[in-house]
């Protein structure tokens, strides 16, 4: 059979086109692999940064990091292998029983030459664990994959996942983790006490509250003074200096304990002059208000 020049040239062009298509496909596959590797490296860097930021958040709120899990080569670690305990008897073949196929494995016994129950003598009369097979019909049973949908039908092989789709899902999860991390940081930058208030308004509210509590104590001291339990000098000392100082230091401690955000470096302002002025004004004003109320009722 002879091949003409035209047929030879057409065959050469077809082979050349197939070769170019193969080169283009290989170049596209190489570019796709480079893009996948670059995406994997980028995600790895993001996950590393997220892990470090989570460690910082955990240390800021007082969570201790768990120790790393010991590896398989850790000294002192004993690998747990499946099998009989150290004191179990070695497997032995039964001295009597139904015939088995050539090459059949031995079965465990009790150590005295007797088979160890139903698991030790399959097919033995009186045990009833497995049906007894004749000597000529003993066959080697091969394991078969059975799907849960139907008995005896081989299970379908799982479809291979697309790396690009998996990387896109991982990127979305990383974006979601970044969003939750930013929300956690915003929450960590707020104090536990009146988190939506400004620092100045929070300080005014705390010092005013402590001064009001001291004002209630002033009223109790005035009532005690009225029945003769407290003299006038002690009452004046507590009204002018003692209770205002207690209210001031109470507000100072409350702002330091519950008014400090977890993620803010340093100490937030506590407005000491403002707190001193509020506490040393509220307590005497409470006493004056009590006097005016008593005179008004008279």
CSV table of C-alpha atoms in Angstrom, one decimal:
chain,number,residue,atom,x,y,z
A,1,UNK,CA,0.0,0.0,0.0
A,2,UNK,CA,1.5,3.3,-1.1
A,3,UNK,CA,1.0,6.6,0.5
A,4,UNK,CA,0.8,9.7,-1.6
A,5,UNK,CA,2.6,12.9,-0.8
A,6,UNK,CA,-0.7,14.7,0.0
A,7,UNK,CA,-1.7,12.0,2.4
A,8,UNK,CA,1.7,12.1,4.1
A,9,UNK,CA,1.6,15.9,4.4
A,10,UNK,CA,-2.0,15.7,5.9
A,11,UNK,CA,-0.8,13.2,8.4
A,12,UNK,CA,2.2,15.3,9.3
A,13,UNK,CA,0.0,18.4,9.8
A,14,UNK,CA,-2.4,16.3,12.0
A,15,UNK,CA,0.5,15.1,14.1
A,16,UNK,CA,1.9,18.6,14.4
A,17,UNK,CA,-1.5,20.0,15.5
A,18,UNK,CA,-1.8,17.2,18.1
A,19,UNK,CA,1.7,18.0,19.3
A,20,UNK,CA,0.9,21.7,19.6
A,21,UNK,CA,-2.4,20.9,21.4
A,22,UNK,CA,-0.5,18.6,23.8
A,23,UNK,CA,2.1,21.4,24.5
A,24,UNK,CA,-0.7,23.9,25.1
A,25,UNK,CA,-2.5,21.6,27.4
A,26,UNK,CA,0.7,20.9,29.3
A,27,UNK,CA,1.4,24.6,29.6
A,28,UNK,CA,-2.1,25.3,30.8
A,29,UNK,CA,-1.8,22.5,33.3
A,30,UNK,CA,1.5,23.8,34.5
A,31,UNK,CA,0.1,27.3,34.9
A,32,UNK,CA,-2.9,25.9,36.8
A,33,UNK,CA,-0.6,24.0,39.1
A,34,UNK,CA,1.4,27.2,39.8
A,35,UNK,CA,-1.7,29.1,40.6
A,36,UNK,CA,-2.9,26.4,42.9
A,37,UNK,CA,0.5,26.3,44.7
A,38,UNK,CA,0.4,30.1,45.0
A,39,UNK,CA,-3.1,30.0,46.5
A,40,UNK,CA,-2.1,27.2,48.9
A,41,UNK,CA,0.9,29.3,50.1
A,42,UNK,CA,-1.3,32.4,50.5
A,43,UNK,CA,-3.9,30.5,52.5
A,44,UNK,CA,-1.1,29.0,54.6
A,45,UNK,CA,0.2,32.4,55.5
A,46,UNK,CA,-3.3,33.7,56.3
A,47,UNK,CA,-3.9,30.7,58.6
A,48,UNK,CA,-0.6,31.2,60.3
A,49,UNK,CA,-1.4,34.8,60.9
A,50,UNK,CA,-4.9,33.9,62.2
A,51,UNK,CA,-3.4,31.4,64.6
A,52,UNK,CA,-0.9,33.9,66.0
A,53,UNK,CA,-3.7,36.5,66.4
A,54,UNK,CA,-5.9,33.9,68.2
A,55,UNK,CA,-3.0,33.2,70.5
A,56,UNK,CA,-2.7,36.9,71.3
A,57,UNK,CA,-6.5,37.1,72.0
A,58,UNK,CA,-6.3,34.1,74.3
A,59,UNK,CA,-3.4,35.5,76.2
A,60,UNK,CA,-5.2,38.8,76.5
A,61,UNK,CA,-8.3,37.2,78.1
A,62,UNK,CA,-6.2,34.9,80.3
A,63,UNK,CA,-6.6,31.6,78.4
A,64,UNK,CA,-3.6,29.3,78.8
A,65,UNK,CA,-2.5,27.6,75.6
A,66,UNK,CA,-2.7,23.8,75.7
A,67,UNK,CA,0.5,21.8,75.5
A,68,UNK,CA,1.3,20.2,72.2
A,69,UNK,CA,0.1,16.6,71.8
A,70,UNK,CA,2.9,14.0,72.1
A,71,UNK,CA,3.9,12.4,68.9
A,72,UNK,CA,4.5,8.8,68.2
A,73,UNK,CA,8.2,9.1,69.0
A,74,UNK,CA,7.7,10.8,72.4
A,75,UNK,CA,9.7,9.0,75.1
A,76,UNK,CA,7.7,7.2,77.6
A,77,UNK,CA,4.7,6.7,75.3
A,78,UNK,CA,3.5,3.2,74.8
A,79,UNK,CA,1.7,2.4,71.6
A,80,UNK,CA,-1.5,0.4,72.1
A,81,UNK,CA,-1.6,-2.4,69.6
A,82,UNK,CA,-4.7,-4.5,69.1
A,83,UNK,CA,-4.4,-8.0,70.2
A,84,UNK,CA,-4.8,-10.4,73.2
A,85,UNK,CA,-3.4,-9.3,76.6
A,86,UNK,CA,0.0,-10.4,77.7
A,87,UNK,CA,-1.3,-13.3,79.8
A,88,UNK,CA,-3.5,-14.8,77.0
A,89,UNK,CA,-2.7,-18.2,75.7
A,90,UNK,CA,-1.1,-18.6,72.3
A,91,UNK,CA,-3.4,-19.8,69.4
A,92,UNK,CA,-3.4,-23.6,68.9
A,93,UNK,CA,-5.1,-25.8,66.5
A,94,UNK,CA,-7.8,-28.1,67.8
A,95,UNK,CA,-7.0,-31.8,68.2
A,96,UNK,CA,-10.3,-32.9,66.7
A,97,UNK,CA,-13.2,-31.4,64.9
A,98,UNK,CA,-14.6,-30.9,61.4
A,99,UNK,CA,-12.2,-31.0,58.4
A,100,UNK,CA,-10.9,-27.6,57.2
A,101,UNK,CA,-9.5,-26.5,53.9
A,102,UNK,CA,-5.8,-26.7,53.3
A,103,UNK,CA,-4.0,-23.6,54.6
A,104,UNK,CA,-6.9,-22.6,56.9
A,105,UNK,CA,-5.7,-20.5,59.9
A,106,UNK,CA,-5.6,-22.0,63.4
A,107,UNK,CA,-8.1,-21.0,66.0
A,108,UNK,CA,-7.6,-20.0,69.6
A,109,UNK,CA,-8.0,-22.5,72.3
A,110,UNK,CA,-8.0,-22.6,76.1
A,111,UNK,CA,-4.4,-23.7,76.4
A,112,UNK,CA,-5.3,-27.3,77.3
A,113,UNK,CA,-5.8,-28.6,73.7
A,114,UNK,CA,-9.5,-27.8,73.8
A,115,UNK,CA,-11.1,-25.3,71.5
A,116,UNK,CA,-12.1,-22.0,73.1
A,117,UNK,CA,-15.9,-22.0,72.7
A,118,UNK,CA,-17.8,-20.8,69.6
A,119,UNK,CA,-15.0,-18.5,68.5
A,120,UNK,CA,-12.5,-21.3,68.9
A,121,UNK,CA,-14.4,-24.0,67.0
A,122,UNK,CA,-16.5,-22.7,64.1
A,123,UNK,CA,-18.7,-25.4,62.7
A,124,UNK,CA,-18.3,-27.7,65.6
A,125,UNK,CA,-21.4,-29.7,66.6
A,126,UNK,CA,-23.1,-28.3,69.7
A,127,UNK,CA,-21.6,-24.9,69.3
A,128,UNK,CA,-23.7,-23.5,66.4
A,129,UNK,CA,-21.6,-20.5,65.7
A,130,UNK,CA,-21.1,-21.1,61.9
A,131,UNK,CA,-22.6,-23.7,59.6
A,132,UNK,CA,-20.4,-26.8,59.0
A,133,UNK,CA,-19.0,-27.1,55.5
A,134,UNK,CA,-18.1,-30.4,54.0
A,135,UNK,CA,-14.4,-31.1,53.2
A,136,UNK,CA,-14.9,-30.8,49.4
A,137,UNK,CA,-16.8,-27.6,49.6
A,138,UNK,CA,-14.5,-25.5,51.8
A,139,UNK,CA,-13.6,-22.4,49.8
A,140,UNK,CA,-11.6,-19.3,50.5
A,141,UNK,CA,-14.0,-16.4,51.1
A,142,UNK,CA,-12.7,-13.2,49.5
A,143,UNK,CA,-13.9,-9.8,51.1
A,144,UNK,CA,-16.2,-7.8,48.9
A,145,UNK,CA,-17.2,-4.1,49.2
A,146,UNK,CA,-20.9,-4.0,49.9
A,147,UNK,CA,-22.7,-0.7,49.7
A,148,UNK,CA,-25.2,0.2,52.4
A,149,UNK,CA,-28.0,0.7,49.9
A,150,UNK,CA,-28.2,-2.8,48.6
A,151,UNK,CA,-26.7,-6.1,49.7
A,152,UNK,CA,-24.1,-7.6,47.5
A,153,UNK,CA,-23.7,-4.5,45.3
A,154,UNK,CA,-20.1,-3.0,45.2
A,155,UNK,CA,-20.0,0.5,46.6
A,156,UNK,CA,-19.3,3.3,44.1
A,157,UNK,CA,-15.9,4.9,44.2
A,158,UNK,CA,-15.9,8.5,45.6
A,159,UNK,CA,-15.5,11.3,43.0
A,160,UNK,CA,-12.2,13.1,43.3
A,161,UNK,CA,-12.5,16.6,44.6
A,162,UNK,CA,-11.5,19.5,42.5
A,163,UNK,CA,-8.5,21.3,44.1
A,164,UNK,CA,-9.7,24.7,42.8
A,165,UNK,CA,-13.1,24.2,44.4
A,166,UNK,CA,-11.6,23.1,47.7
A,167,UNK,CA,-9.2,26.1,47.7
A,168,UNK,CA,-12.2,28.4,47.1
A,169,UNK,CA,-14.1,26.9,50.0
A,170,UNK,CA,-11.0,27.2,52.2
A,171,UNK,CA,-10.6,30.9,51.2
A,172,UNK,CA,-14.2,31.6,52.1
A,173,UNK,CA,-13.7,29.9,55.5
A,174,UNK,CA,-10.6,32.0,56.0
A,175,UNK,CA,-12.6,35.2,55.2
A,176,UNK,CA,-15.3,34.1,57.7
A,177,UNK,CA,-12.6,33.5,60.3
A,178,UNK,CA,-11.2,37.0,59.7
A,179,UNK,CA,-14.6,38.5,60.1
A,180,UNK,CA,-15.2,36.7,63.4
A,181,UNK,CA,-11.7,37.6,64.5
A,182,UNK,CA,-12.3,41.3,63.9
A,183,UNK,CA,-15.6,41.1,65.8
A,184,UNK,CA,-13.7,39.5,68.7
A,185,UNK,CA,-11.1,42.2,68.7
A,186,UNK,CA,-13.8,44.9,68.7
A,187,UNK,CA,-15.4,43.2,71.7
A,188,UNK,CA,-12.0,42.8,73.4
A,189,UNK,CA,-11.4,46.6,73.0
A,190,UNK,CA,-14.5,47.3,75.1
A,191,UNK,CA,-14.6,47.1,78.9
A,192,UNK,CA,-17.0,44.9,80.7
A,193,UNK,CA,-18.5,47.9,82.5
A,194,UNK,CA,-20.8,50.1,80.3
A,195,UNK,CA,-19.1,49.0,77.1
A,196,UNK,CA,-21.0,51.3,74.8
A,197,UNK,CA,-20.2,54.5,76.8
A,198,UNK,CA,-17.2,56.8,76.4
A,199,UNK,CA,-14.4,56.7,79.0
A,200,UNK,CA,-15.4,60.1,80.3
A,201,UNK,CA,-19.1,59.2,80.7
A,202,UNK,CA,-18.2,55.9,82.3
A,203,UNK,CA,-15.9,57.6,84.8
A,204,UNK,CA,-18.6,60.2,85.7
A,205,UNK,CA,-21.2,57.4,86.1
A,206,UNK,CA,-18.9,55.3,88.3
A,207,UNK,CA,-17.8,58.2,90.6
A,208,UNK,CA,-21.4,59.5,90.8
A,209,UNK,CA,-22.7,56.0,91.8
A,210,UNK,CA,-20.0,55.6,94.5
A,211,UNK,CA,-20.9,59.1,95.8
A,212,UNK,CA,-24.6,58.2,95.9
A,213,UNK,CA,-23.8,55.0,97.8
A,214,UNK,CA,-21.7,57.1,100.2
A,215,UNK,CA,-24.7,59.5,100.5
A,216,UNK,CA,-26.9,56.7,101.7
A,217,UNK,CA,-24.3,55.9,104.4
A,218,UNK,CA,-24.4,59.6,105.3
A,219,UNK,CA,-28.1,59.4,105.9
A,220,UNK,CA,-27.6,56.3,108.0
A,221,UNK,CA,-25.0,58.1,110.1
A,222,UNK,CA,-27.4,61.1,110.5
A,223,UNK,CA,-30.1,58.8,111.8
A,224,UNK,CA,-27.6,57.1,114.1
A,225,UNK,CA,-26.5,60.6,115.3
A,226,UNK,CA,-30.2,61.4,116.0
A,227,UNK,CA,-30.6,58.5,118.4
A,228,UNK,CA,-27.2,59.2,120.1
A,229,UNK,CA,-25.1,56.5,118.6
A,230,UNK,CA,-22.7,58.8,116.8
A,231,UNK,CA,-21.5,62.2,118.1
A,232,UNK,CA,-21.4,65.4,116.1
A,233,UNK,CA,-17.6,65.4,115.6
A,234,UNK,CA,-17.6,61.8,114.1
A,235,UNK,CA,-20.5,62.7,111.9
A,236,UNK,CA,-18.8,65.8,110.6
A,237,UNK,CA,-15.5,63.9,110.0
A,238,UNK,CA,-17.2,61.2,108.0
A,239,UNK,CA,-19.3,63.7,106.0
A,240,UNK,CA,-16.4,66.0,105.1
A,241,UNK,CA,-13.6,63.6,104.6
A,242,UNK,CA,-14.2,59.9,105.4
A,243,UNK,CA,-17.1,58.9,103.1
A,244,UNK,CA,-16.0,61.1,100.1
A,245,UNK,CA,-12.5,59.5,100.3
A,246,UNK,CA,-14.1,56.0,100.5
A,247,UNK,CA,-16.3,56.8,97.5
A,248,UNK,CA,-13.4,58.2,95.5
A,249,UNK,CA,-11.2,55.1,96.1
A,250,UNK,CA,-14.1,52.8,95.4
A,251,UNK,CA,-14.7,54.4,92.0
A,252,UNK,CA,-11.0,54.3,91.3
A,253,UNK,CA,-10.8,50.6,91.9
A,254,UNK,CA,-14.0,49.8,90.0
A,255,UNK,CA,-12.7,51.7,86.9
A,256,UNK,CA,-9.4,49.8,87.2
A,257,UNK,CA,-11.1,46.4,87.5
A,258,UNK,CA,-14.1,46.5,85.2
A,259,UNK,CA,-13.5,49.7,83.2
A,260,UNK,CA,-10.3,48.5,81.5
A,261,UNK,CA,-10.5,46.8,78.1
A,262,UNK,CA,-8.7,43.5,77.6
A,263,UNK,CA,-6.9,44.5,74.4
A,264,UNK,CA,-5.9,48.0,75.2
A,265,UNK,CA,-2.2,48.4,76.1
A,266,UNK,CA,-1.5,50.5,79.3
A,267,UNK,CA,-4.0,51.9,81.7
A,268,UNK,CA,-7.1,53.8,80.5
A,269,UNK,CA,-7.7,57.2,82.0
A,270,UNK,CA,-9.6,57.3,85.3
A,271,UNK,CA,-10.1,61.1,85.5
A,272,UNK,CA,-8.8,61.4,89.1
A,273,UNK,CA,-9.5,65.2,89.5
A,274,UNK,CA,-13.0,64.8,88.1
A,275,UNK,CA,-13.7,61.8,90.4
A,276,UNK,CA,-12.3,63.6,93.4
A,277,UNK,CA,-14.5,66.7,92.7
A,278,UNK,CA,-17.6,64.5,92.2
A,279,UNK,CA,-17.1,62.4,95.3
A,280,UNK,CA,-16.3,65.4,97.6
A,281,UNK,CA,-19.4,67.3,96.3
A,282,UNK,CA,-22.0,64.5,96.2
A,283,UNK,CA,-21.6,63.4,99.8
A,284,UNK,CA,-22.0,66.9,101.4
A,285,UNK,CA,-24.7,67.7,98.9
A,286,UNK,CA,-26.6,64.6,100.1
A,287,UNK,CA,-26.3,65.8,103.7
A,288,UNK,CA,-27.5,69.3,102.7
A,289,UNK,CA,-30.4,67.7,100.8
A,290,UNK,CA,-31.3,65.7,103.9
A,291,UNK,CA,-31.3,68.9,106.0
A,292,UNK,CA,-33.5,70.7,103.6
A,293,UNK,CA,-35.9,67.8,103.4
A,294,UNK,CA,-36.2,67.7,107.2
A,295,UNK,CA,-36.8,71.4,107.4
A,296,UNK,CA,-39.4,71.2,104.6
A,297,UNK,CA,-41.3,68.5,106.4
A,298,UNK,CA,-41.3,70.6,109.7
